[in-house]
């Protein structure tokens, strides 16, 4: 009751002040009728405080998000459901949900009187233009009586999270190089024909059976090597995301890093739909195996949180990828590269992997003077040539390019090889 009295509004306190003034005047003047007026004036805010205070502890609230995972630039609907658990009706309620700045201003919704055990729902819409996981809540409810004499605030502790994932674009279906990797009957026949020395091997990992150690390969490489297990032929792909902050330009949703993140999300969804077993590796050390059911959602949730790193390095990124190299298709999304960094990427060509690199000319995401633009173009051309010489298929990306238009260039066959040769020739001409 004390807390309810502290919730008296200016109108309620004015009623109490008027009651005190009327009571003093009644005592001085000896007017009993005026004293009755004073009692009535004091009773109204007291009853209002009791009424609101009782309703304060008889409310239940639930919140639902539709959808709970929304792409950048889309809207999500937040539905609030309040139920009056008491036998007394409530007054008008003002609902205010706490939101982070990225989702906009705090919504305020007025909910009319709720009868005994009655429930009602209200909804509002939020929109996010930046990736991330955003808390929604807690909900603040302001309870008032019908006369506006008392107002109390209640905060529900529950908080829900809205996951804003990168924008996913549809990609055309093309036949990709490096579609199949693994072993199986064909691999077993190759071992039977060519001998044990040609058996597929890989580096020893903790937990491997020592009986699978391939001693000839171990002696040749100087590292402990084990035979690969027999497994069906399957499509595998590793997607590599360059998270070095100094390799990207631009700010906010239009930055080159956001283009790369959206491209990774689009490629991952496209390859999963094509039946690929996926792995995502970032320069920050994130290593996500999306081979099982729900892998697409796992990658999108991971990309919702990925950030550009201050201390990123291409050699560290290469090391993360090489910790488990299963061959197949390797697709890299790289920011600005030096020729030395492009040379380091040649280490990912092992185990029969086909490597395709989207080389972002991040300098095009910012205005430059003519001289600085020519220098930036020269450096990007040299890095692209070094990437091609490292055994990668280089796909140049500039500001304004769309992934859907660039995607056919990664197709297998003569088209892809012709593009690679043309790219090398073009870059050589620019460097000269």
XYZ file of C-alpha atoms in Angstrom, residues 131-331:
201
model
C 23.076 -7.515 -38.358
C 23.147 -8.753 -34.779
C 21.194 -10.218 -31.897
C 18.986 -7.655 -30.240
C 17.282 -7.970 -26.833
C 13.632 -6.971 -26.736
C 12.307 -6.158 -23.292
C 11.727 -6.005 -20.461
C 8.176 -4.771 -20.790
C 7.129 -1.823 -18.642
C 3.432 -1.529 -17.800
C 1.981 1.628 -16.310
C -1.264 0.921 -14.422
C -3.782 3.667 -13.690
C -7.206 3.839 -12.140
C -10.224 5.114 -14.120
C -9.901 8.588 -12.568
C -6.147 8.943 -13.120
C -5.443 9.453 -9.413
C -2.759 6.765 -9.076
C -0.204 5.294 -11.462
C 2.146 2.386 -10.808
C 4.872 0.939 -12.989
C 5.518 -2.767 -13.331
C 8.454 -4.287 -15.203
C 8.255 -7.848 -16.470
C 11.702 -9.478 -16.346
C 11.396 -11.605 -19.492
C 13.607 -10.630 -22.438
C 13.417 -12.123 -25.944
C 16.068 -11.866 -28.647
C 15.602 -10.976 -32.281
C 18.313 -12.349 -34.571
C 18.954 -10.173 -37.616
C 20.760 -12.262 -40.230
C 22.524 -11.073 -43.409
C 20.562 -10.502 -46.565
C 20.376 -13.691 -48.664
C 20.073 -13.367 -52.446
C 19.065 -16.132 -54.842
C 21.892 -17.449 -57.024
C 21.592 -19.094 -60.454
C 22.222 -22.834 -60.593
C 25.538 -23.649 -62.257
C 27.730 -26.735 -62.279
C 30.577 -26.017 -59.894
C 34.137 -27.231 -60.036
C 35.346 -29.421 -57.184
C 31.854 -30.755 -56.550
C 32.895 -34.144 -55.238
C 35.407 -35.077 -52.582
C 35.975 -38.092 -50.397
C 36.694 -41.767 -50.925
C 34.595 -44.777 -51.787
C 34.607 -47.636 -54.262
C 36.464 -45.691 -56.930
C 39.134 -44.710 -54.424
C 39.385 -48.271 -53.160
C 39.924 -49.577 -56.711
C 42.661 -47.003 -57.218
C 44.484 -48.273 -54.148
C 44.138 -51.869 -55.380
C 45.635 -50.980 -58.772
C 48.403 -48.563 -57.813
C 49.419 -50.021 -54.463
C 49.389 -49.024 -50.825
C 51.677 -46.036 -51.309
C 48.920 -44.196 -53.187
C 46.392 -44.511 -50.339
C 44.702 -41.258 -49.366
C 46.176 -39.888 -46.145
C 45.751 -36.910 -43.892
C 47.409 -35.443 -40.806
C 46.974 -37.294 -37.520
C 44.290 -35.883 -35.230
C 43.861 -36.508 -31.541
C 41.698 -39.593 -31.045
C 42.658 -41.313 -34.333
C 43.351 -45.046 -34.125
C 47.113 -45.610 -34.230
C 46.527 -48.712 -36.341
C 45.580 -46.386 -39.203
C 48.992 -44.663 -39.232
C 50.515 -44.722 -42.736
C 54.232 -45.032 -42.025
C 55.489 -44.429 -45.572
C 53.668 -41.104 -45.769
C 54.804 -40.263 -42.241
C 58.448 -40.840 -43.201
C 58.055 -38.835 -46.421
C 56.346 -35.774 -44.875
C 57.939 -35.779 -41.439
C 54.500 -35.564 -39.809
C 52.329 -38.333 -38.441
C 49.877 -39.308 -41.210
C 46.876 -41.670 -41.082
C 44.794 -43.381 -43.781
C 41.486 -41.805 -44.587
C 38.393 -43.805 -43.774
C 36.234 -45.163 -46.578
C 33.235 -42.932 -47.173
C 30.802 -42.235 -50.017
C 31.557 -39.622 -52.607
C 29.926 -36.402 -51.548
C 29.879 -32.700 -52.299
C 31.897 -30.638 -49.861
C 32.639 -26.955 -49.659
C 34.533 -24.689 -47.298
C 33.595 -21.007 -47.220
C 36.300 -18.656 -45.977
C 35.502 -15.122 -44.758
C 38.226 -12.503 -44.424
C 37.475 -10.480 -41.259
C 40.474 -8.135 -41.236
C 39.107 -4.698 -40.446
C 41.822 -2.861 -42.431
C 41.032 -4.925 -45.555
C 37.543 -3.446 -45.860
C 36.212 0.041 -46.437
C 32.914 1.815 -45.965
C 30.646 2.173 -42.973
C 27.400 0.669 -41.801
C 25.224 -1.589 -43.942
C 26.872 -0.410 -47.184
C 30.451 -1.338 -46.183
C 32.460 -3.857 -48.189
C 32.547 -6.154 -45.151
C 28.744 -6.300 -45.117
C 28.793 -7.177 -48.834
C 31.150 -10.053 -48.055
C 29.025 -11.307 -45.140
C 25.872 -11.215 -47.250
C 27.715 -13.074 -50.019
C 28.807 -15.783 -47.588
C 25.225 -16.206 -46.382
C 23.887 -16.405 -49.945
C 26.533 -18.913 -51.052
C 25.985 -21.046 -47.943
C 22.220 -21.230 -48.469
C 22.679 -21.961 -52.171
C 25.178 -24.773 -51.576
C 23.128 -26.318 -48.787
C 20.128 -26.461 -51.098
C 22.373 -28.187 -53.653
C 23.260 -30.877 -51.088
C 26.745 -29.722 -50.109
C 28.331 -30.495 -46.753
C 29.473 -27.077 -45.605
C 32.128 -25.636 -43.367
C 32.491 -21.946 -42.519
C 35.827 -20.504 -41.366
C 36.446 -16.848 -40.473
C 39.595 -14.928 -39.705
C 38.379 -14.513 -36.118
C 38.792 -18.263 -35.547
C 35.167 -19.257 -36.016
C 34.912 -22.770 -37.447
C 31.359 -23.981 -38.062
C 30.550 -27.441 -39.393
C 27.173 -27.170 -41.120
C 27.050 -30.698 -42.503
C 24.136 -31.929 -40.412
C 20.476 -30.925 -40.374
C 19.985 -27.329 -39.322
C 23.409 -26.354 -40.653
C 21.981 -23.499 -42.713
C 20.439 -21.881 -39.633
C 23.686 -22.402 -37.717
C 25.684 -20.533 -40.344
C 23.173 -17.676 -40.571
C 23.136 -17.283 -36.794
C 26.943 -17.245 -36.785
C 27.039 -14.594 -39.505
C 24.586 -12.459 -37.531
C 27.322 -11.975 -34.910
C 30.505 -11.908 -36.991
C 32.561 -8.717 -36.685
C 35.605 -7.306 -38.414
C 38.741 -7.958 -36.317
C 41.507 -5.458 -35.599
C 44.223 -8.105 -35.271
C 43.348 -10.275 -38.258
C 46.008 -11.877 -40.418
C 45.841 -13.983 -43.601
C 48.351 -16.501 -42.235
C 46.108 -17.105 -39.222
C 43.109 -17.537 -41.523
C 45.032 -20.083 -43.625
C 46.028 -21.967 -40.490
C 42.408 -22.158 -39.321
C 41.330 -23.609 -42.666
C 44.162 -26.123 -42.819
C 43.367 -27.588 -39.419
C 40.829 -29.729 -41.230
C 41.097 -29.754 -44.985
C 38.644 -32.123 -46.656
C 39.253 -31.036 -50.242
C 36.330 -30.260 -52.476
C 35.429 -26.647 -53.181
C 36.971 -23.721 -51.280
C 35.284 -20.341 -51.740
